[in-house]
Short mmCIF file of C-alpha atoms (C1' of nucleotides) and ligand atoms in Angstrom, two decimals:
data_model
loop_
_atom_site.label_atom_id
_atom_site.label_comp_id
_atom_site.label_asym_id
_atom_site.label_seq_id
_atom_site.Cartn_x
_atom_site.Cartn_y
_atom_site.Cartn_z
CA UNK A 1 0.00 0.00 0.00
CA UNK A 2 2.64 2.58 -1.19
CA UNK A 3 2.22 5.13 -3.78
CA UNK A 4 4.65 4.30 -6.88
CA UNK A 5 7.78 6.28 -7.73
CA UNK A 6 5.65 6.84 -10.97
CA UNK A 7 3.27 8.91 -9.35
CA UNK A 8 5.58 11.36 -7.21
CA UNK A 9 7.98 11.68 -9.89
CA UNK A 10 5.06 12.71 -11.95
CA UNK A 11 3.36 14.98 -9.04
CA UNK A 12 7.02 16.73 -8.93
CA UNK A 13 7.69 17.16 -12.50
CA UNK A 14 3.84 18.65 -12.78
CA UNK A 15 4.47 20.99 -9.85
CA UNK A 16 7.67 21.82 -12.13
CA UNK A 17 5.74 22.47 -15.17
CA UNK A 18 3.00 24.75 -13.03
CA UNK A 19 5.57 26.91 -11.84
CA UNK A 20 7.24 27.48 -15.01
CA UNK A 21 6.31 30.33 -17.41
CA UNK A 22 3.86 29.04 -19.52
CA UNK A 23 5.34 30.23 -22.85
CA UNK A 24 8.70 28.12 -23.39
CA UNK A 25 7.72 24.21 -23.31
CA UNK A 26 10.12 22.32 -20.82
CA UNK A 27 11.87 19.25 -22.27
CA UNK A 28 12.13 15.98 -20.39
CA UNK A 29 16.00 16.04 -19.99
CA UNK A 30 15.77 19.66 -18.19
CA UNK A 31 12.78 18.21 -15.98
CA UNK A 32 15.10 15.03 -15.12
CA UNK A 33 18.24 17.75 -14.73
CA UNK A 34 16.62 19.83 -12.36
CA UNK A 35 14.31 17.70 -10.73
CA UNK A 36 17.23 14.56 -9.96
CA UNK A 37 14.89 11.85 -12.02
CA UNK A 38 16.18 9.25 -13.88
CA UNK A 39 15.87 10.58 -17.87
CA UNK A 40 14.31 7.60 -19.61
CA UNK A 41 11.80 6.74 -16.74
CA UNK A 42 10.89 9.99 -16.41
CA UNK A 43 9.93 9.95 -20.36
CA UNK A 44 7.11 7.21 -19.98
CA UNK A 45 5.52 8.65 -17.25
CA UNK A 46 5.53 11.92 -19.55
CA UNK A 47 3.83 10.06 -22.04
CA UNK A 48 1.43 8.37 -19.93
CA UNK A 49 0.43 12.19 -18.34
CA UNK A 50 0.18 13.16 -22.31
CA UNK A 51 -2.04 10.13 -23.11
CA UNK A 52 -4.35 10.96 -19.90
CA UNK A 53 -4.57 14.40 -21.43
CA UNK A 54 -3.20 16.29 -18.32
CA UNK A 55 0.02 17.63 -20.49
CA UNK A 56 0.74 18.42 -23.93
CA UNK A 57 4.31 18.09 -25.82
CA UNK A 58 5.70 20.04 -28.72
CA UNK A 59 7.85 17.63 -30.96
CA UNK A 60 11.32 18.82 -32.41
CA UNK A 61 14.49 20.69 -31.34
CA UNK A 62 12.92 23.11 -28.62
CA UNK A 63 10.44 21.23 -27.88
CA UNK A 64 8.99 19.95 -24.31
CA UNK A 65 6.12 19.78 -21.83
CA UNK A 66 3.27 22.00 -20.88
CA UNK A 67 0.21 21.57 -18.50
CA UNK A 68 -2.35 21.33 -20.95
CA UNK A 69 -5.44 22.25 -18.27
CA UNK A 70 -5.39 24.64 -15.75
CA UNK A 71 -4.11 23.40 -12.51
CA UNK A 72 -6.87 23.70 -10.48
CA UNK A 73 -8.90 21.45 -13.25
CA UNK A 74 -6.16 18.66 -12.44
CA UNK A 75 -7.14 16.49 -9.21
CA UNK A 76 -4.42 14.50 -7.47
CA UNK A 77 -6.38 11.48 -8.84
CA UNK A 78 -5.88 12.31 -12.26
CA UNK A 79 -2.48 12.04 -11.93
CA UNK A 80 -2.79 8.99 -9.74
CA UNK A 81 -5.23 7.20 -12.41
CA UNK A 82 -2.59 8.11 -15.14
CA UNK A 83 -0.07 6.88 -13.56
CA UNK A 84 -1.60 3.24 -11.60
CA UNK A 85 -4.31 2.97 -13.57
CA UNK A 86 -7.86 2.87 -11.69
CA UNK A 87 -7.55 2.51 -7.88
CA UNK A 88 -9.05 -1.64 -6.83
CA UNK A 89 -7.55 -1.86 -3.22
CA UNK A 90 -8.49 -5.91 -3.86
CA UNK A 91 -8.69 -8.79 -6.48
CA UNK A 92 -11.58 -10.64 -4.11
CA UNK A 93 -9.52 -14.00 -5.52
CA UNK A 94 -10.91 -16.58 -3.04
CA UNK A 95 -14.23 -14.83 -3.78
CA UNK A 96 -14.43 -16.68 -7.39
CA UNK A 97 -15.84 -20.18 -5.69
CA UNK A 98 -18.61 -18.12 -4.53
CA UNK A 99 -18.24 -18.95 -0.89
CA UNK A 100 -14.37 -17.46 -0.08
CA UNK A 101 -16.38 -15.92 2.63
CA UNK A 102 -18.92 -18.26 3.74
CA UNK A 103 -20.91 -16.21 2.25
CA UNK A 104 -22.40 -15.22 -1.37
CA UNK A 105 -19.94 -12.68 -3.08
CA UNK A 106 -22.35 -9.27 -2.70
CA UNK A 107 -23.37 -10.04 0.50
CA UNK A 108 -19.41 -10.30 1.22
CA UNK A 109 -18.76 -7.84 4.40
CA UNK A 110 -15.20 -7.37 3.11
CA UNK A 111 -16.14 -6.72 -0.64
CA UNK A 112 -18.35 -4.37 0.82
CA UNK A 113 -15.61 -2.61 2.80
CA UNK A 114 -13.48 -2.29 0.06
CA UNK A 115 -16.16 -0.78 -1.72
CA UNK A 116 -16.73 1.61 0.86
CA UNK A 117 -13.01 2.24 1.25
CA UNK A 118 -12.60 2.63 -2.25
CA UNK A 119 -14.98 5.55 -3.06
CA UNK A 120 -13.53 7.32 0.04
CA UNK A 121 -10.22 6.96 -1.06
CA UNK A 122 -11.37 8.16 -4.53
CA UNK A 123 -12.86 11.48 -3.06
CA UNK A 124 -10.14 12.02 -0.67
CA UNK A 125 -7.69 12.15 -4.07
CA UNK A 126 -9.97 13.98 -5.91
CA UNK A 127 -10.15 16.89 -3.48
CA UNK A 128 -6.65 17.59 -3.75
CA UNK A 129 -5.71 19.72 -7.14
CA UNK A 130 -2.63 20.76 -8.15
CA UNK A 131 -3.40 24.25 -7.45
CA UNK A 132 -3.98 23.56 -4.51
CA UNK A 133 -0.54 21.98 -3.60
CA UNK A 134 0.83 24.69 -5.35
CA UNK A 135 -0.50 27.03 -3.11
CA UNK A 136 0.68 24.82 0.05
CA UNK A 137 3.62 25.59 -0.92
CA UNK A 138 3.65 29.13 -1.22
CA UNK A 139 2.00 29.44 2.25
CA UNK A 140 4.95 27.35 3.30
CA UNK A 141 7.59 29.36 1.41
CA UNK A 142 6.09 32.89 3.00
CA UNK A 143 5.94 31.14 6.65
CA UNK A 144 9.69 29.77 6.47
CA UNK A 145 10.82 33.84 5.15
CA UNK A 146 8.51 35.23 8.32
CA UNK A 147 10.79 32.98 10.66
CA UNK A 148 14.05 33.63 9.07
CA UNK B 1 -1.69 0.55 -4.16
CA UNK B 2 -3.39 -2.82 -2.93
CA UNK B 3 -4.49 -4.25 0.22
CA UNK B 4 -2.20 -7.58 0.09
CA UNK B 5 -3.56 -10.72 0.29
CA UNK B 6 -2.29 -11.35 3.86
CA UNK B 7 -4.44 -8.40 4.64
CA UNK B 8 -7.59 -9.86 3.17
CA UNK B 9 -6.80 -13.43 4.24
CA UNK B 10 -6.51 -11.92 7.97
CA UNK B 11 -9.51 -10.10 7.91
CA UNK B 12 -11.51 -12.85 6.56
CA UNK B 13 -10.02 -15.25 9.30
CA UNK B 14 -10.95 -13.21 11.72
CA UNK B 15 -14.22 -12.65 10.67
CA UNK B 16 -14.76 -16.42 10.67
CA UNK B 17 -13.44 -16.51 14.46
CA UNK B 18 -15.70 -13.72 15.48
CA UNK B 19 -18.78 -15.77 14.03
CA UNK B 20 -17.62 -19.30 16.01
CA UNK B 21 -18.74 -20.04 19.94
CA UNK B 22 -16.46 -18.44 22.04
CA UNK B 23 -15.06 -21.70 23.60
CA UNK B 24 -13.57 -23.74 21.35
CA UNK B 25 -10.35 -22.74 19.68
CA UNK B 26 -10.50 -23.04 15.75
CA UNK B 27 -7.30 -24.81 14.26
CA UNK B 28 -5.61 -23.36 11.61
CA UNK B 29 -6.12 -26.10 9.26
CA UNK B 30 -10.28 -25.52 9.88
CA UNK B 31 -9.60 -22.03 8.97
CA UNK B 32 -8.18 -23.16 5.86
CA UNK B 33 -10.03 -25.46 4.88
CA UNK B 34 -13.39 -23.30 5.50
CA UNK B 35 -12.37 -20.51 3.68
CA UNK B 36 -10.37 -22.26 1.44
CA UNK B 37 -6.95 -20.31 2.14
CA UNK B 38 -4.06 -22.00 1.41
CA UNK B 39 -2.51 -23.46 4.47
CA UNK B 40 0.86 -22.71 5.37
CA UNK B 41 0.55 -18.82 4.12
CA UNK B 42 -2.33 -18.99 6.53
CA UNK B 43 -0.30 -19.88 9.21
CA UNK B 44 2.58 -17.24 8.79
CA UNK B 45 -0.78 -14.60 8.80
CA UNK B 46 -2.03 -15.69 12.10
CA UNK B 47 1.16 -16.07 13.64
CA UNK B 48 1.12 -12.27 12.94
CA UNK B 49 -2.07 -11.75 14.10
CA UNK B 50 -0.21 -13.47 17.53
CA UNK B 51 2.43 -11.50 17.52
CA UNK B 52 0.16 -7.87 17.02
CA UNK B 53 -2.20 -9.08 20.42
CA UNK B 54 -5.18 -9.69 17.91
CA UNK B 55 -5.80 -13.33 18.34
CA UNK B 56 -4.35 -15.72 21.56
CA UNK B 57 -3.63 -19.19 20.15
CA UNK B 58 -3.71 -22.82 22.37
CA UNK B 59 -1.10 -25.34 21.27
CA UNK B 60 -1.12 -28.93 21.08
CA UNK B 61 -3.92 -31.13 19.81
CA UNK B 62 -7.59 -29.36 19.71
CA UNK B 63 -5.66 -26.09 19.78
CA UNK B 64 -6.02 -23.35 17.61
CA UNK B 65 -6.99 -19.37 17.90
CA UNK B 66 -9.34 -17.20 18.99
CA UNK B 67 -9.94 -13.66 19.76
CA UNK B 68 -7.87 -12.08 22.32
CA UNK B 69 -9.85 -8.63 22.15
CA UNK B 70 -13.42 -8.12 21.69
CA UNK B 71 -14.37 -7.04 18.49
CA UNK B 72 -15.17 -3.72 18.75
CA UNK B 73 -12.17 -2.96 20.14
CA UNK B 74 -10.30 -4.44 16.90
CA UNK B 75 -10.01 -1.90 14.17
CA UNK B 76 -9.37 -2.41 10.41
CA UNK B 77 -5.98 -0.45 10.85
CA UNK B 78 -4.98 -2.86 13.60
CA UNK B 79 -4.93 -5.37 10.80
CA UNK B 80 -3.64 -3.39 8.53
CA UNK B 81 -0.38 -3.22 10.67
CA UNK B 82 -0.01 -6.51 11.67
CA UNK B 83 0.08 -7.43 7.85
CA UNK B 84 1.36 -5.04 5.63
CA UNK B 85 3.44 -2.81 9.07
CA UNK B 86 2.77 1.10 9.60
CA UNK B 87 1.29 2.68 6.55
CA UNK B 88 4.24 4.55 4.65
CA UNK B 89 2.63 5.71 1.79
CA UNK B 90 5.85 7.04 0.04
CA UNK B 91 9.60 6.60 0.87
CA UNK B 92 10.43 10.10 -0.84
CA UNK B 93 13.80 8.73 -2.16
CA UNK B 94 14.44 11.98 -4.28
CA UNK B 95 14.17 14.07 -1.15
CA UNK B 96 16.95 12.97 -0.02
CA UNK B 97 19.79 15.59 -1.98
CA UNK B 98 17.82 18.21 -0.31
CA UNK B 99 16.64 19.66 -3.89
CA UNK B 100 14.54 16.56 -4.63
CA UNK B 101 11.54 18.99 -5.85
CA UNK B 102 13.82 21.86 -5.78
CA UNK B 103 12.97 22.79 -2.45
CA UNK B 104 14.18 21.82 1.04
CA UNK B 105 12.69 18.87 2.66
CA UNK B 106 10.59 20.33 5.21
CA UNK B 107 9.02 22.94 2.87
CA UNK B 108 8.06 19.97 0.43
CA UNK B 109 4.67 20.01 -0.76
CA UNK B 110 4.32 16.24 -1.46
CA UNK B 111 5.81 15.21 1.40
CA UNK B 112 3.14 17.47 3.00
CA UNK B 113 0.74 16.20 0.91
CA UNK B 114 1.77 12.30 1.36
CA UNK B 115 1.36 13.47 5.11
CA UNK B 116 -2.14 14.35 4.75
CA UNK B 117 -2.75 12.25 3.53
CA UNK B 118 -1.51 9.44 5.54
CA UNK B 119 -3.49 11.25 8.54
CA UNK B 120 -7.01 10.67 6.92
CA UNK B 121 -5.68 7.14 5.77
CA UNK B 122 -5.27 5.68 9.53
CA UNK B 123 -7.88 7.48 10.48
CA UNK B 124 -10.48 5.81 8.15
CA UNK B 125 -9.26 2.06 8.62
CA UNK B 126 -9.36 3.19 12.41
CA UNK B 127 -12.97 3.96 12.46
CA UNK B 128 -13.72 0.51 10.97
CA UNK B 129 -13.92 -2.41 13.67
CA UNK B 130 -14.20 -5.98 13.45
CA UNK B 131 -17.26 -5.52 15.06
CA UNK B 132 -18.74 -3.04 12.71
CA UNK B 133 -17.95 -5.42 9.74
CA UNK B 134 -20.02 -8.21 11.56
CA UNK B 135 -23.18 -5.94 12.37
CA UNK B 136 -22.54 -5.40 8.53
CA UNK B 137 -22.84 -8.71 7.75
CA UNK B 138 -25.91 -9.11 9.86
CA UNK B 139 -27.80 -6.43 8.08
CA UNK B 140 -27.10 -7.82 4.70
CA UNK B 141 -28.67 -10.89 5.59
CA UNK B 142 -31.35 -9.56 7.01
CA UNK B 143 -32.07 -7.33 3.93
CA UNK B 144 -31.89 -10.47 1.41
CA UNK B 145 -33.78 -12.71 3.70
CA UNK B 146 -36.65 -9.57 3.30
CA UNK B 147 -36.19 -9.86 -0.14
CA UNK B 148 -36.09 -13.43 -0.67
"C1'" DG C 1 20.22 20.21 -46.62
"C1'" DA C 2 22.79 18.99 -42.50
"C1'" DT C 3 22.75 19.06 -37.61
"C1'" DA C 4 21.22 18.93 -33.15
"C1'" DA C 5 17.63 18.60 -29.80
"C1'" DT C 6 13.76 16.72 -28.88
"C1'" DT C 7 9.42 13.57 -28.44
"C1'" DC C 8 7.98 8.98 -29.20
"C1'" DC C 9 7.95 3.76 -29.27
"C1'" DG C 10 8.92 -0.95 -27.91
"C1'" DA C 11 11.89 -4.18 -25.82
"C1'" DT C 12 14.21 -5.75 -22.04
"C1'" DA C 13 16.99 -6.01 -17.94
"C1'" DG C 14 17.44 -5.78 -12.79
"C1'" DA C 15 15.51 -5.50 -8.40
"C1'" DA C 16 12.18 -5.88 -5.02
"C1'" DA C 17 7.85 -7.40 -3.20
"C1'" DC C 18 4.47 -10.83 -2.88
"C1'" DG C 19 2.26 -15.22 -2.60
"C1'" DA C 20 2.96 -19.62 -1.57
"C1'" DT C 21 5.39 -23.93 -0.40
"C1'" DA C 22 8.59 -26.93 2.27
"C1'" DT C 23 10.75 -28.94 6.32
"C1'" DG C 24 10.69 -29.88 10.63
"C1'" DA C 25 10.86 -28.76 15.77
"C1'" DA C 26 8.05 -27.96 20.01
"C1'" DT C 27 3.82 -28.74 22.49
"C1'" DA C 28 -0.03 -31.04 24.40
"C1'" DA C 29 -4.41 -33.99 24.36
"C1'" DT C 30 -5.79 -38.73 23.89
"C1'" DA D 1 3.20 -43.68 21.74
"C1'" DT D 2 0.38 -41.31 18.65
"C1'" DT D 3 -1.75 -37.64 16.68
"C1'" DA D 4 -3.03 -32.93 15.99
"C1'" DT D 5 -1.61 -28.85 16.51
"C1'" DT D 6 1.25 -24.27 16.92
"C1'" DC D 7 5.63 -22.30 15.92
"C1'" DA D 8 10.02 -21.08 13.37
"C1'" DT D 9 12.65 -20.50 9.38
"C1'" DA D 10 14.17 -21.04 4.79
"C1'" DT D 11 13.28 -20.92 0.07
"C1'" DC D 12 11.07 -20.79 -4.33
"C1'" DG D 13 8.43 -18.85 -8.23
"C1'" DT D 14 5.82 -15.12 -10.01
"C1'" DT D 15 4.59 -10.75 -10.63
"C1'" DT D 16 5.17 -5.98 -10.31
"C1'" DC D 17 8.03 -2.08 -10.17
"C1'" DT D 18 11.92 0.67 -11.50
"C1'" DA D 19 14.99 1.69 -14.74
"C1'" DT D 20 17.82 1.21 -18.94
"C1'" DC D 21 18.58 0.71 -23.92
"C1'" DG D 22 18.44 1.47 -28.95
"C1'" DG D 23 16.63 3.76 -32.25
"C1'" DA D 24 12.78 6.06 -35.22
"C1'" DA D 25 10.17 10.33 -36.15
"C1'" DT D 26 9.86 15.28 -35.76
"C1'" DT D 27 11.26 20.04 -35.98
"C1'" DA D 28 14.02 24.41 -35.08
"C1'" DT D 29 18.28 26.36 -36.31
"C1'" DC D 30 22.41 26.96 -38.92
S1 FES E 201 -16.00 -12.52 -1.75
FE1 FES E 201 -14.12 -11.43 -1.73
S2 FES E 201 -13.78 -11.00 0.33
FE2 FES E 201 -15.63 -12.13 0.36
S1 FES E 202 11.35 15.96 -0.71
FE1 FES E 202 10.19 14.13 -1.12
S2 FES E 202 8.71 14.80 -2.54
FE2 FES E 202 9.84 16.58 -2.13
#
DNA sequence: GATAATTCCGATAGAAACGATATGAATAAT
DNA sequence: ATTATTCATATCGTTTCTATCGGAATTATC
């Protein structure tokens, strides 16, 4: 029950991208410069973020990354559902036979837990947006210069 | 981002104990066999279960396991721990060099974030119980015996 | 047109986690 | 003594995750 490296690295280099100037495109090998990510991994999880629509690339010499929505349109389960696909906390495999539980599969307490767990989970991800982190982390950056 | 197996396996197990008379021990090879769990995995999950407090086991012939805590005093996270550890939803590797997201570690927004979100996490397994699952159970039967 | 920087694509390698099995010792009821 | 059980530990096989590799297609710049 861990988040993948696929995910953060893609949270970071999307915080990256929203705090960019939105005119020059930024190209994968500056995003894995500046950001410490390994180059080639850090490419797939581009594309994947391009085929869930939440970035869009320019092709050729100067070419690169934007946010292709605004960043208070992109949930923190968009990126998560780009990047792990849908969220199913369980495979329910001893469930198959029908009686895994002692009991018929939808009257299954734990399937229905799961369930349960499942579409709080999904909210809970949802009402995070990248905006919003963004904005976390100017709150943080003005607190830290107030103490120094 | 799964529940494991173990975790499932445990819960189910201990669903099944709640249900039996409170005298006799269940064995683990009853366990298996009723909920068709393979055996010897089986084992290694309830000797965690031991080891976390959650179940008290007999040895020798008719021995086996029972509840060493009333249900409602086990919650879903207490499970959760015993099979899968404490909830670490990210190992923030690239924070490390201190310029992981280009910012210092303590002003990170994903680690803020992945704290968060950890927070709400525990707290929602915690506010399931064993107990609660059963009176689940209960009321799903009761609603397709109405139907039926 | 050549060159260089880039996205894009598919394959694969390496490592770690997970699910499950195997062997057998210790314990206790019968 | 026998049998059923918990307990301990090692190991195996599979899958999933992380990362690397080689190269094709695209485009700005010279
Ligand atoms: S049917 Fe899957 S947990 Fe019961
Ligand atoms: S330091 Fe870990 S995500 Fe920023």
């Amino acid at each position: 029950m861990k988040f993948s490296a696929k995910f953060e690295y893609a949270l970071v280099a999307l915080l990256y991208l929203k705090c960019e100037p939105d005119e020059m495109p930024v190209s994968g090998r500056t995003l894995s410069e500046k950001l410490n990510l390994p180059y080639r991994f850090l490419e797939q999880i581009l594309s994947d973020l391009k085929k869930g629509g939440i970035i869009r690339s320019v092709r050729g010499k100067q070419g690169g990354y934007k946010l292709s929505v605004e960043p208070e349109h992109i949930s923190i389960y968009d990126v998560y559902q780009v990047t792990e696909g849908k969220f199913e906390p369980w495979d329910c495999t001893h469930g198959e036979s029908a009686d895994g539980c002692g009991q018929s599969h939808n009257l299954c307490v734990i399937n229905q837990f799961y369930t349960d767990f499942k579409t709080t989970f999904i909210d809970l991800l949802k009402s995070y947006t990248l905006d919003r982190l963004c904005n976390s982390a100017k709150n943080l950056k003005n607190l830290s210069a107030k103490v120094v």
